[in-house]
Amino acid sequence: MIRSVVIGTGSALPARRVSNAELAEQIDTSDEWIVERTGIRFRHIAGEGETTATLAADACRAALAAAGIEAQSIDLIVLATATPDQTFPASATKVQAMLGIDDCVAFDVAAVCSGFLYAVQVVDSMIRSGVAKRALVIGAETFSRILDWEDRTTCVLFGDGAGAIVLEAQDTADDGGRGILTTKLHADGRHNELLYVDGGVSTTGTVGKLRMKGREVFRHAVTNLASVMTESLAMAGLSSDQVDWVVPHQANARILDATARKLGLAPAKVVVTVDQHANTSAASVPLALDVAVRDGRIQQGQIVVLEAMGGGFTWGAAIIRF
Ligand SMILES: CC(C)(COP(=O)(O)OP(=O)(O)OC[C@H]1O[C@@H](n2cnc3c(N)ncnc32)[C@H](O)[C@@H]1OP(=O)(O)O)[C@@H](O)C(=O)NCCC(=O)NCCS
């Protein structure tokens, strides 16, 4: 049976790291408020010359090096982002050019904070159907460029960054084999006004700024994330006590705690990077995954659950035998 196996992970962050105290010098907020309500302490903010595509390409170089393979052997690049370098072409094609890959399939996926989970399902389907053999799946964002820096209820919550994985088609045994076991996605477009950008090519002709009703998003996030994780574990025939690691979308430490509690998962099994990176939207899951792989927590053969929820609403989960 062909499965998509993670053979390398990588990530990249902008050089500039901004603390809550630094933000409090410009807007009416405090380190205490941000830490207590969100768990966030730092975020990285892209500077001149740092874009979604440059961060994505850096994350890919790290993932390719970890996998020990040449960029030329990649036949598919899928980049999840809500903050592309240009309206078109897809930033994935910029990444392809930056990596020096002569020919492959390359396109972007837009599902905001769940974008990486959407990209994983698309790539996993293309690998299992034989269309692709080795793929880069990327989540990369520069949300700092769509934040309203005068709106303290949103601008303190987000950061920039990128994460990438290399997925390879491998013939693995039906049980006990490594690879992506299940993916499950959802969308409910009725909640557009709870989390959106107030501009767009086809409406205002502008880029727009992020708007969010945080309290309502919070409530939906806990319910949807707990339910999609339960659903995907059932699809994989696993119980929550067989899970070694949960790598959640890093939006808010209180959402992570509440979701883990709902599923009866020990907090020690949840990878948390929101304190260091804030919410990096589609980049947050692959960034956190790379941190936990590189520090040695996530080991080959372990059961790893990825999950995310974002604007749309969209939400999803993936179960991987790493
Ligand atoms: C955004 C969030 C942290 C706000 O926390 P909350 O407990 O709901 O706080 P509220 O929005 O009710 O605001 C409480 C008070 O803090 C104030 N406040 C808001 N932002 C603030 C800030 N950055 N600094 C200081 N005070 C702030 C509000 O003005 C309000 O003051 P008031 O009571 O005098 O009106 C929380 O709702 C949240 O995390 N939501 C989920 C958001 C998210 O993760 N979205 C992404 C999903 S992909």
mmCIF file of C-alpha atoms and ligand atoms in Angstrom:
data_model
loop_
_atom_site.group_PDB
_atom_site.id
_atom_site.type_symbol
_atom_site.label_atom_id
_atom_site.label_comp_id
_atom_site.label_asym_id
_atom_site.label_seq_id
_atom_site.Cartn_x
_atom_site.Cartn_y
_atom_site.Cartn_z
ATOM 1 C CA MET A 1 0.000 0.000 0.000
ATOM 2 C CA ILE A 2 1.317 3.456 -0.947
ATOM 3 C CA ARG A 3 1.432 5.962 1.902
ATOM 4 C CA SER A 4 2.817 9.496 2.200
ATOM 5 C CA VAL A 5 5.705 9.423 4.657
ATOM 6 C CA VAL A 6 7.253 12.526 6.265
ATOM 7 C CA ILE A 7 10.970 12.301 5.435
ATOM 8 C CA GLY A 8 12.011 15.812 6.517
ATOM 9 C CA THR A 9 10.769 18.953 8.263
ATOM 10 C CA GLY A 10 12.005 22.549 8.244
ATOM 11 C CA SER A 11 11.006 26.028 9.310
ATOM 12 C CA ALA A 12 12.042 29.662 9.005
ATOM 13 C CA LEU A 13 11.323 32.836 10.951
ATOM 14 C CA PRO A 14 11.934 36.495 10.142
ATOM 15 C CA ALA A 15 15.027 37.953 11.816
ATOM 16 C CA ARG A 16 13.103 40.495 13.905
ATOM 17 C CA ARG A 17 11.596 39.161 17.151
ATOM 18 C CA VAL A 18 9.138 41.448 18.926
ATOM 19 C CA SER A 19 8.178 41.117 22.595
ATOM 20 C CA ASN A 20 4.846 42.085 24.160
ATOM 21 C CA ALA A 21 6.634 44.893 26.012
ATOM 22 C CA GLU A 22 7.837 46.334 22.691
ATOM 23 C CA LEU A 23 4.260 46.283 21.336
ATOM 24 C CA ALA A 24 3.039 47.993 24.517
ATOM 25 C CA GLU A 25 5.278 50.961 23.673
ATOM 26 C CA GLN A 26 3.153 51.641 20.572
ATOM 27 C CA ILE A 27 -0.366 50.425 21.433
ATOM 28 C CA ASP A 28 -2.547 50.425 24.548
ATOM 29 C CA THR A 29 -1.792 46.901 25.806
ATOM 30 C CA SER A 30 0.452 45.133 28.323
ATOM 31 C CA ASP A 31 2.594 42.022 28.604
ATOM 32 C CA GLU A 32 0.328 40.838 31.469
ATOM 33 C CA TRP A 33 -2.895 41.112 29.403
ATOM 34 C CA ILE A 34 -1.432 39.331 26.363
ATOM 35 C CA VAL A 35 0.183 36.508 28.367
ATOM 36 C CA GLU A 36 -2.880 35.917 30.540
ATOM 37 C CA ARG A 37 -5.432 35.898 27.663
ATOM 38 C CA THR A 38 -3.324 34.176 24.980
ATOM 39 C CA GLY A 39 -0.039 32.727 26.308
ATOM 40 C CA ILE A 40 1.835 34.766 23.649
ATOM 41 C CA ARG A 41 5.177 36.350 24.652
ATOM 42 C CA PHE A 42 6.949 36.932 21.317
ATOM 43 C CA ARG A 43 6.241 37.016 17.582
ATOM 44 C CA HIS A 44 8.547 37.435 14.571
ATOM 45 C CA ILE A 45 7.762 40.237 12.122
ATOM 46 C CA ALA A 46 8.990 40.197 8.505
ATOM 47 C CA GLY A 47 11.280 43.035 7.480
ATOM 48 C CA GLU A 48 12.287 44.411 4.106
ATOM 49 C CA GLY A 49 13.135 41.596 1.694
ATOM 50 C CA GLU A 50 11.406 38.963 3.828
ATOM 51 C CA THR A 51 8.219 37.724 2.149
ATOM 52 C CA THR A 52 5.948 34.694 2.325
ATOM 53 C CA ALA A 53 7.889 33.094 -0.565
ATOM 54 C CA THR A 54 11.380 33.805 0.852
ATOM 55 C CA LEU A 55 10.374 32.383 4.259
ATOM 56 C CA ALA A 56 8.771 29.393 2.524
ATOM 57 C CA ALA A 57 11.898 28.744 0.447
ATOM 58 C CA ASP A 58 14.103 28.894 3.581
ATOM 59 C CA ALA A 59 11.797 26.419 5.364
ATOM 60 C CA CYS A 60 11.965 24.117 2.302
ATOM 61 C CA ARG A 61 15.779 24.238 2.193
ATOM 62 C CA ALA A 62 15.851 23.136 5.843
ATOM 63 C CA ALA A 63 13.327 20.347 5.180
ATOM 64 C CA LEU A 64 15.230 19.115 2.097
ATOM 65 C CA ALA A 65 18.496 19.089 4.090
ATOM 66 C CA ALA A 66 16.814 17.153 6.926
ATOM 67 C CA ALA A 67 15.517 14.626 4.375
ATOM 68 C CA GLY A 68 18.951 14.436 2.717
ATOM 69 C CA ILE A 69 17.544 14.889 -0.789
ATOM 70 C CA GLU A 70 18.095 17.263 -3.724
ATOM 71 C CA ALA A 71 15.488 19.909 -4.590
ATOM 72 C CA GLN A 72 15.429 18.602 -8.197
ATOM 73 C CA SER A 73 13.837 15.338 -7.008
ATOM 74 C CA ILE A 74 10.672 17.213 -5.913
ATOM 75 C CA ASP A 75 7.728 16.794 -8.312
ATOM 76 C CA LEU A 76 5.033 18.739 -6.403
ATOM 77 C CA ILE A 77 4.971 21.936 -4.310
ATOM 78 C CA VAL A 78 1.807 22.976 -2.475
ATOM 79 C CA LEU A 79 1.987 26.184 -0.452
ATOM 80 C CA ALA A 80 -0.764 27.052 2.022
ATOM 81 C CA THR A 81 -1.024 30.803 2.530
ATOM 82 C CA ALA A 82 -3.486 33.660 2.916
ATOM 83 C CA THR A 83 -0.726 36.234 2.387
ATOM 84 C CA PRO A 84 0.837 35.449 -1.022
ATOM 85 C CA ASP A 85 3.622 37.613 -2.477
ATOM 86 C CA GLN A 86 1.451 38.523 -5.467
ATOM 87 C CA THR A 87 -2.242 38.123 -6.330
ATOM 88 C CA PHE A 88 -0.893 35.855 -9.043
ATOM 89 C CA PRO A 89 1.113 33.809 -9.906
ATOM 90 C CA ALA A 90 1.003 31.366 -7.025
ATOM 91 C CA SER A 91 3.792 31.895 -4.482
ATOM 92 C CA ALA A 92 4.531 28.159 -4.815
ATOM 93 C CA THR A 93 5.978 28.898 -8.260
ATOM 94 C CA LYS A 94 8.257 31.573 -6.751
ATOM 95 C CA VAL A 95 9.432 28.983 -4.231
ATOM 96 C CA GLN A 96 10.041 26.535 -7.100
ATOM 97 C CA ALA A 97 12.231 29.128 -8.873
ATOM 98 C CA MET A 98 14.100 30.012 -5.652
ATOM 99 C CA LEU A 99 14.866 26.315 -5.079
ATOM 100 C CA GLY A 100 16.098 25.932 -8.682
ATOM 101 C CA ILE A 101 13.605 23.203 -9.604
ATOM 102 C CA ASP A 102 13.268 23.074 -13.418
ATOM 103 C CA ASP A 103 9.888 21.367 -13.652
ATOM 104 C CA CYS A 104 7.256 20.250 -11.164
ATOM 105 C CA VAL A 105 3.613 20.931 -10.243
ATOM 106 C CA ALA A 106 3.286 24.034 -8.030
ATOM 107 C CA PHE A 107 0.234 25.837 -6.661
ATOM 108 C CA ASP A 108 -1.145 27.599 -3.579
ATOM 109 C CA VAL A 109 -3.978 26.531 -1.304
ATOM 110 C CA ALA A 110 -6.063 29.107 0.602
ATOM 111 C CA ALA A 111 -7.789 27.944 3.779
ATOM 112 C CA VAL A 112 -6.231 30.484 6.186
ATOM 113 C CA CYS A 113 -5.139 28.892 9.492
ATOM 114 C CA SER A 114 -6.253 25.405 8.346
ATOM 115 C CA GLY A 115 -4.393 25.821 5.073
ATOM 116 C CA PHE A 116 -1.588 23.438 5.965
ATOM 117 C CA LEU A 117 -4.086 20.668 6.832
ATOM 118 C CA TYR A 118 -5.870 21.291 3.518
ATOM 119 C CA ALA A 119 -2.532 21.127 1.677
ATOM 120 C CA VAL A 120 -1.614 17.880 3.450
ATOM 121 C CA GLN A 121 -4.867 16.220 2.342
ATOM 122 C CA VAL A 122 -4.443 17.402 -1.267
ATOM 123 C CA VAL A 123 -0.829 16.208 -1.441
ATOM 124 C CA ASP A 124 -1.582 12.916 0.332
ATOM 125 C CA SER A 125 -4.337 12.223 -2.238
ATOM 126 C CA MET A 126 -1.996 13.050 -5.144
ATOM 127 C CA ILE A 127 0.723 10.789 -3.716
ATOM 128 C CA ARG A 128 -1.596 7.850 -3.025
ATOM 129 C CA SER A 129 -3.119 8.135 -6.518
ATOM 130 C CA GLY A 130 0.369 7.991 -8.074
ATOM 131 C CA VAL A 131 0.398 11.568 -9.468
ATOM 132 C CA ALA A 132 3.315 12.659 -7.264
ATOM 133 C CA LYS A 133 6.236 10.872 -5.640
ATOM 134 C CA ARG A 134 8.003 13.534 -3.587
ATOM 135 C CA ALA A 135 6.308 16.733 -2.466
ATOM 136 C CA LEU A 136 7.020 19.856 -0.473
ATOM 137 C CA VAL A 137 4.019 20.850 1.643
ATOM 138 C CA ILE A 138 4.426 24.338 3.048
ATOM 139 C CA GLY A 139 2.575 26.715 5.342
ATOM 140 C CA ALA A 140 3.950 30.265 5.103
ATOM 141 C CA GLU A 141 2.548 33.656 6.074
ATOM 142 C CA THR A 142 3.334 37.323 6.549
ATOM 143 C CA PHE A 143 0.198 38.241 8.538
ATOM 144 C CA SER A 144 1.936 41.360 9.888
ATOM 145 C CA ARG A 145 1.131 42.913 6.490
ATOM 146 C CA ILE A 146 -2.651 42.478 6.840
ATOM 147 C CA LEU A 147 -2.902 43.503 10.503
ATOM 148 C CA ASP A 148 -4.521 46.745 11.586
ATOM 149 C CA TRP A 149 -1.771 47.959 13.930
ATOM 150 C CA GLU A 150 -4.280 50.306 15.604
ATOM 151 C CA ASP A 151 -6.595 47.432 16.597
ATOM 152 C CA ARG A 152 -5.203 46.035 19.836
ATOM 153 C CA THR A 153 -7.764 43.202 19.881
ATOM 154 C CA THR A 154 -6.101 41.560 16.840
ATOM 155 C CA CYS A 155 -2.594 42.934 16.195
ATOM 156 C CA VAL A 156 -1.070 41.405 19.340
ATOM 157 C CA LEU A 157 -2.160 37.892 18.334
ATOM 158 C CA PHE A 158 -0.327 37.194 15.073
ATOM 159 C CA GLY A 159 3.201 36.712 13.728
ATOM 160 C CA ASP A 160 5.078 35.724 10.553
ATOM 161 C CA GLY A 161 6.912 32.516 9.657
ATOM 162 C CA ALA A 162 7.018 29.351 7.567
ATOM 163 C CA GLY A 163 7.158 25.593 8.018
ATOM 164 C CA ALA A 164 7.567 22.795 5.484
ATOM 165 C CA ILE A 165 7.574 19.027 5.273
ATOM 166 C CA VAL A 166 8.781 16.651 2.563
ATOM 167 C CA LEU A 167 6.258 13.886 1.868
ATOM 168 C CA GLU A 168 7.437 10.828 -0.075
ATOM 169 C CA ALA A 169 5.460 7.936 -1.577
ATOM 170 C CA GLN A 170 6.535 4.744 0.171
ATOM 171 C CA ASP A 171 5.191 1.231 -0.074
ATOM 172 C CA THR A 172 4.433 0.429 3.543
ATOM 173 C CA ALA A 173 2.823 -2.532 5.297
ATOM 174 C CA ASP A 174 -0.882 -2.138 5.965
ATOM 175 C CA ASP A 175 -0.503 -2.164 9.731
ATOM 176 C CA GLY A 176 2.476 -0.823 11.578
ATOM 177 C CA GLY A 177 3.606 1.173 8.534
ATOM 178 C CA ARG A 178 4.694 4.788 8.640
ATOM 179 C CA GLY A 179 2.847 7.588 6.871
ATOM 180 C CA ILE A 180 -0.328 9.635 6.871
ATOM 181 C CA LEU A 181 -3.098 7.403 8.219
ATOM 182 C CA THR A 182 -6.104 9.725 7.893
ATOM 183 C CA THR A 183 -6.998 13.308 7.068
ATOM 184 C CA LYS A 184 -10.368 14.972 7.701
ATOM 185 C CA LEU A 185 -11.386 18.476 6.627
ATOM 186 C CA HIS A 186 -14.444 20.672 7.154
ATOM 187 C CA ALA A 187 -15.696 24.121 6.156
ATOM 188 C CA ASP A 188 -18.711 26.187 7.174
ATOM 189 C CA GLY A 189 -18.907 29.383 5.129
ATOM 190 C CA ARG A 190 -21.746 30.870 7.204
ATOM 191 C CA HIS A 191 -19.194 32.250 9.689
ATOM 192 C CA ASN A 192 -17.366 34.531 7.256
ATOM 193 C CA GLU A 193 -18.001 37.669 9.368
ATOM 194 C CA LEU A 194 -16.374 36.284 12.513
ATOM 195 C CA LEU A 195 -12.861 36.181 11.005
ATOM 196 C CA TYR A 196 -12.078 37.815 7.656
ATOM 197 C CA VAL A 197 -10.074 40.438 5.765
ATOM 198 C CA ASP A 198 -12.061 43.549 4.800
ATOM 199 C CA GLY A 199 -10.665 43.801 1.281
ATOM 200 C CA GLY A 200 -9.980 41.709 -1.794
ATOM 201 C CA VAL A 201 -9.196 41.759 -5.496
ATOM 202 C CA SER A 202 -12.763 41.243 -6.678
ATOM 203 C CA THR A 203 -14.562 43.405 -4.102
ATOM 204 C CA THR A 204 -12.608 46.481 -3.025
ATOM 205 C CA GLY A 205 -9.549 46.106 -5.225
ATOM 206 C CA THR A 206 -7.445 46.465 -2.062
ATOM 207 C CA VAL A 207 -5.606 44.019 0.171
ATOM 208 C CA GLY A 208 -7.626 44.851 3.320
ATOM 209 C CA LYS A 209 -7.017 44.267 7.022
ATOM 210 C CA LEU A 210 -7.808 41.342 9.315
ATOM 211 C CA ARG A 211 -11.015 41.623 11.392
ATOM 212 C CA MET A 212 -12.079 39.177 14.093
ATOM 213 C CA LYS A 213 -14.735 38.638 16.748
ATOM 214 C CA GLY A 214 -12.319 36.847 19.049
ATOM 215 C CA ARG A 215 -14.714 35.615 21.700
ATOM 216 C CA GLU A 216 -16.992 33.850 19.184
ATOM 217 C CA VAL A 217 -14.045 32.376 17.267
ATOM 218 C CA PHE A 218 -12.750 30.956 20.554
ATOM 219 C CA ARG A 219 -16.021 29.130 21.282
ATOM 220 C CA HIS A 220 -16.251 27.572 17.783
ATOM 221 C CA ALA A 221 -12.544 26.642 17.801
ATOM 222 C CA VAL A 222 -12.698 24.446 20.903
ATOM 223 C CA THR A 223 -15.857 22.616 19.737
ATOM 224 C CA ASN A 224 -14.698 22.092 16.132
ATOM 225 C CA LEU A 225 -11.146 21.027 16.985
ATOM 226 C CA ALA A 226 -12.202 18.500 19.614
ATOM 227 C CA SER A 227 -14.797 17.029 17.250
ATOM 228 C CA VAL A 228 -12.517 16.730 14.181
ATOM 229 C CA MET A 229 -9.786 15.085 16.272
ATOM 230 C CA THR A 230 -12.276 12.566 17.671
ATOM 231 C CA GLU A 231 -13.546 11.930 14.135
ATOM 232 C CA SER A 232 -10.094 11.378 12.621
ATOM 233 C CA LEU A 233 -8.909 9.143 15.474
ATOM 234 C CA ALA A 234 -12.025 6.984 14.941
ATOM 235 C CA MET A 235 -11.257 6.830 11.177
ATOM 236 C CA ALA A 236 -7.722 5.610 12.018
ATOM 237 C CA GLY A 237 -9.066 3.106 14.563
ATOM 238 C CA LEU A 238 -7.085 4.760 17.369
ATOM 239 C CA SER A 239 -8.037 5.965 20.840
ATOM 240 C CA SER A 240 -6.766 9.215 22.355
ATOM 241 C CA ASP A 241 -4.464 7.323 24.751
ATOM 242 C CA GLN A 242 -2.574 5.902 21.725
ATOM 243 C CA VAL A 243 -1.630 9.430 20.644
ATOM 244 C CA ASP A 244 2.010 10.339 21.343
ATOM 245 C CA TRP A 245 1.875 14.010 20.272
ATOM 246 C CA VAL A 246 -0.697 16.593 19.281
ATOM 247 C CA VAL A 247 0.664 19.431 17.144
ATOM 248 C CA PRO A 248 -2.141 21.989 17.171
ATOM 249 C CA HIS A 249 -2.635 25.256 15.367
ATOM 250 C CA GLN A 250 -0.987 27.769 17.694
ATOM 251 C CA ALA A 251 -3.686 30.425 18.090
ATOM 252 C CA ASN A 252 -4.060 30.739 21.814
ATOM 253 C CA ALA A 253 -2.789 28.741 24.800
ATOM 254 C CA ARG A 254 -6.288 28.697 26.325
ATOM 255 C CA ILE A 255 -7.733 27.075 23.161
ATOM 256 C CA LEU A 256 -4.964 24.431 23.315
ATOM 257 C CA ASP A 257 -5.698 23.698 26.996
ATOM 258 C CA ALA A 258 -9.477 23.580 26.568
ATOM 259 C CA THR A 259 -9.249 21.281 23.513
ATOM 260 C CA ALA A 260 -6.803 18.880 25.214
ATOM 261 C CA ARG A 261 -9.049 18.755 28.300
ATOM 262 C CA LYS A 262 -12.106 17.957 26.172
ATOM 263 C CA LEU A 263 -10.271 14.975 24.629
ATOM 264 C CA GLY A 264 -8.715 13.838 27.913
ATOM 265 C CA LEU A 265 -5.183 14.380 26.519
ATOM 266 C CA ALA A 266 -2.313 15.065 28.931
ATOM 267 C CA PRO A 267 -0.998 18.644 28.464
ATOM 268 C CA ALA A 268 2.535 17.165 28.232
ATOM 269 C CA LYS A 269 1.563 15.559 24.885
ATOM 270 C CA VAL A 270 0.634 18.904 23.325
ATOM 271 C CA VAL A 271 3.382 20.766 21.428
ATOM 272 C CA VAL A 272 3.147 24.471 22.334
ATOM 273 C CA THR A 273 5.033 27.220 20.485
ATOM 274 C CA VAL A 274 2.407 29.980 20.666
ATOM 275 C CA ASP A 275 4.466 31.689 23.405
ATOM 276 C CA GLN A 276 7.409 32.124 20.966
ATOM 277 C CA HIS A 277 5.705 32.543 17.563
ATOM 278 C CA ALA A 278 2.125 33.786 18.265
ATOM 279 C CA ASN A 279 -0.446 32.801 15.627
ATOM 280 C CA THR A 280 1.315 32.361 12.270
ATOM 281 C CA SER A 281 -1.836 31.065 10.546
ATOM 282 C CA ALA A 282 -1.026 28.336 7.961
ATOM 283 C CA ALA A 283 2.604 28.265 9.121
ATOM 284 C CA SER A 284 1.842 27.445 12.727
ATOM 285 C CA VAL A 285 1.372 23.658 12.524
ATOM 286 C CA PRO A 286 4.466 22.885 10.374
ATOM 287 C CA LEU A 287 6.532 25.368 12.449
ATOM 288 C CA ALA A 288 5.553 23.673 15.712
ATOM 289 C CA LEU A 289 6.072 20.232 14.145
ATOM 290 C CA ASP A 290 9.604 21.157 13.091
ATOM 291 C CA VAL A 291 10.436 22.465 16.579
ATOM 292 C CA ALA A 292 9.309 19.197 18.206
ATOM 293 C CA VAL A 293 11.116 17.036 15.612
ATOM 294 C CA ARG A 294 14.378 18.972 15.960
ATOM 295 C CA ASP A 295 14.363 18.975 19.788
ATOM 296 C CA GLY A 296 13.887 15.195 19.714
ATOM 297 C CA ARG A 297 10.390 14.964 21.181
ATOM 298 C CA ILE A 298 8.764 13.513 18.047
ATOM 299 C CA GLN A 299 10.350 10.188 17.072
ATOM 300 C CA GLN A 300 9.890 7.836 14.118
ATOM 301 C CA GLY A 301 6.969 5.448 14.560
ATOM 302 C CA GLN A 302 5.031 7.670 16.977
ATOM 303 C CA ILE A 303 1.408 8.675 16.447
ATOM 304 C CA VAL A 304 1.203 12.421 15.767
ATOM 305 C CA VAL A 305 -2.049 14.358 15.402
ATOM 306 C CA LEU A 306 -2.048 17.660 13.502
ATOM 307 C CA GLU A 307 -5.077 19.951 13.824
ATOM 308 C CA ALA A 308 -6.115 23.481 12.887
ATOM 309 C CA MET A 309 -9.068 25.822 12.609
ATOM 310 C CA GLY A 310 -9.335 29.166 10.877
ATOM 311 C CA GLY A 311 -11.292 31.731 8.897
ATOM 312 C CA GLY A 312 -14.171 30.491 6.782
ATOM 313 C CA PHE A 313 -14.588 28.702 9.107
ATOM 314 C CA THR A 314 -12.354 25.867 7.964
ATOM 315 C CA TRP A 315 -10.942 23.154 10.199
ATOM 316 C CA GLY A 316 -9.254 19.788 9.954
ATOM 317 C CA ALA A 317 -6.978 17.132 11.397
ATOM 318 C CA ALA A 318 -4.423 14.596 10.160
ATOM 319 C CA ILE A 319 -3.124 11.478 11.900
ATOM 320 C CA ILE A 320 0.417 10.421 11.019
ATOM 321 C CA ARG A 321 2.527 7.452 12.059
ATOM 322 C CA PHE A 322 5.689 9.503 11.971
HETATM 323 C C1 LIG B 1 -8.874 37.621 21.347
HETATM 324 C C2 LIG B 1 -8.991 37.094 22.769
HETATM 325 C C3 LIG B 1 -7.616 36.842 23.341
HETATM 326 C C4 LIG B 1 -9.687 38.148 23.617
HETATM 327 O O1 LIG B 1 -9.882 37.656 24.922
HETATM 328 P P1 LIG B 1 -11.294 37.876 25.642
HETATM 329 O O2 LIG B 1 -11.147 37.321 27.001
HETATM 330 O O3 LIG B 1 -12.343 37.299 24.754
HETATM 331 O O4 LIG B 1 -11.357 39.439 25.722
HETATM 332 P P2 LIG B 1 -12.442 40.448 25.148
HETATM 333 O O5 LIG B 1 -12.330 40.555 23.653
HETATM 334 O O6 LIG B 1 -13.769 40.106 25.709
HETATM 335 O O7 LIG B 1 -11.897 41.788 25.781
HETATM 336 C C5 LIG B 1 -11.804 41.948 27.197
HETATM 337 C C6 LIG B 1 -11.255 43.334 27.472
HETATM 338 O O8 LIG B 1 -9.857 43.393 27.112
HETATM 339 C C7 LIG B 1 -9.647 44.510 26.263
HETATM 340 N N1 LIG B 1 -8.576 44.194 25.314
HETATM 341 C C8 LIG B 1 -8.690 43.625 24.088
HETATM 342 N N2 LIG B 1 -7.483 43.501 23.532
HETATM 343 C C9 LIG B 1 -6.587 43.982 24.417
HETATM 344 C C10 LIG B 1 -5.196 44.116 24.405
HETATM 345 N N3 LIG B 1 -4.425 43.707 23.371
HETATM 346 N N4 LIG B 1 -4.595 44.654 25.497
HETATM 347 C C11 LIG B 1 -5.322 45.077 26.544
HETATM 348 N N5 LIG B 1 -6.651 44.971 26.612
HETATM 349 C C12 LIG B 1 -7.287 44.433 25.543
HETATM 350 C C13 LIG B 1 -10.985 44.717 25.571
HETATM 351 O O9 LIG B 1 -11.069 46.046 25.096
HETATM 352 C C14 LIG B 1 -11.948 44.437 26.676
HETATM 353 O O10 LIG B 1 -12.028 45.566 27.520
HETATM 354 P P3 LIG B 1 -13.462 46.021 28.134
HETATM 355 O O11 LIG B 1 -13.880 44.857 28.984
HETATM 356 O O12 LIG B 1 -13.091 47.246 28.894
HETATM 357 O O13 LIG B 1 -14.331 46.244 26.953
HETATM 358 C C15 LIG B 1 -9.817 35.789 22.783
HETATM 359 O O14 LIG B 1 -11.151 36.058 22.497
HETATM 360 C C16 LIG B 1 -9.290 34.783 21.838
HETATM 361 O O15 LIG B 1 -8.217 34.283 21.978
HETATM 362 N N6 LIG B 1 -10.088 34.392 20.812
HETATM 363 C C17 LIG B 1 -9.682 33.449 19.818
HETATM 364 C C18 LIG B 1 -8.975 34.197 18.774
HETATM 365 C C19 LIG B 1 -8.145 33.340 17.908
HETATM 366 O O16 LIG B 1 -7.314 32.613 18.360
HETATM 367 N N7 LIG B 1 -8.380 33.427 16.602
HETATM 368 C C20 LIG B 1 -7.637 32.800 15.622
HETATM 369 C C21 LIG B 1 -8.225 31.477 15.323
HETATM 370 S S1 LIG B 1 -7.510 30.945 13.854
#
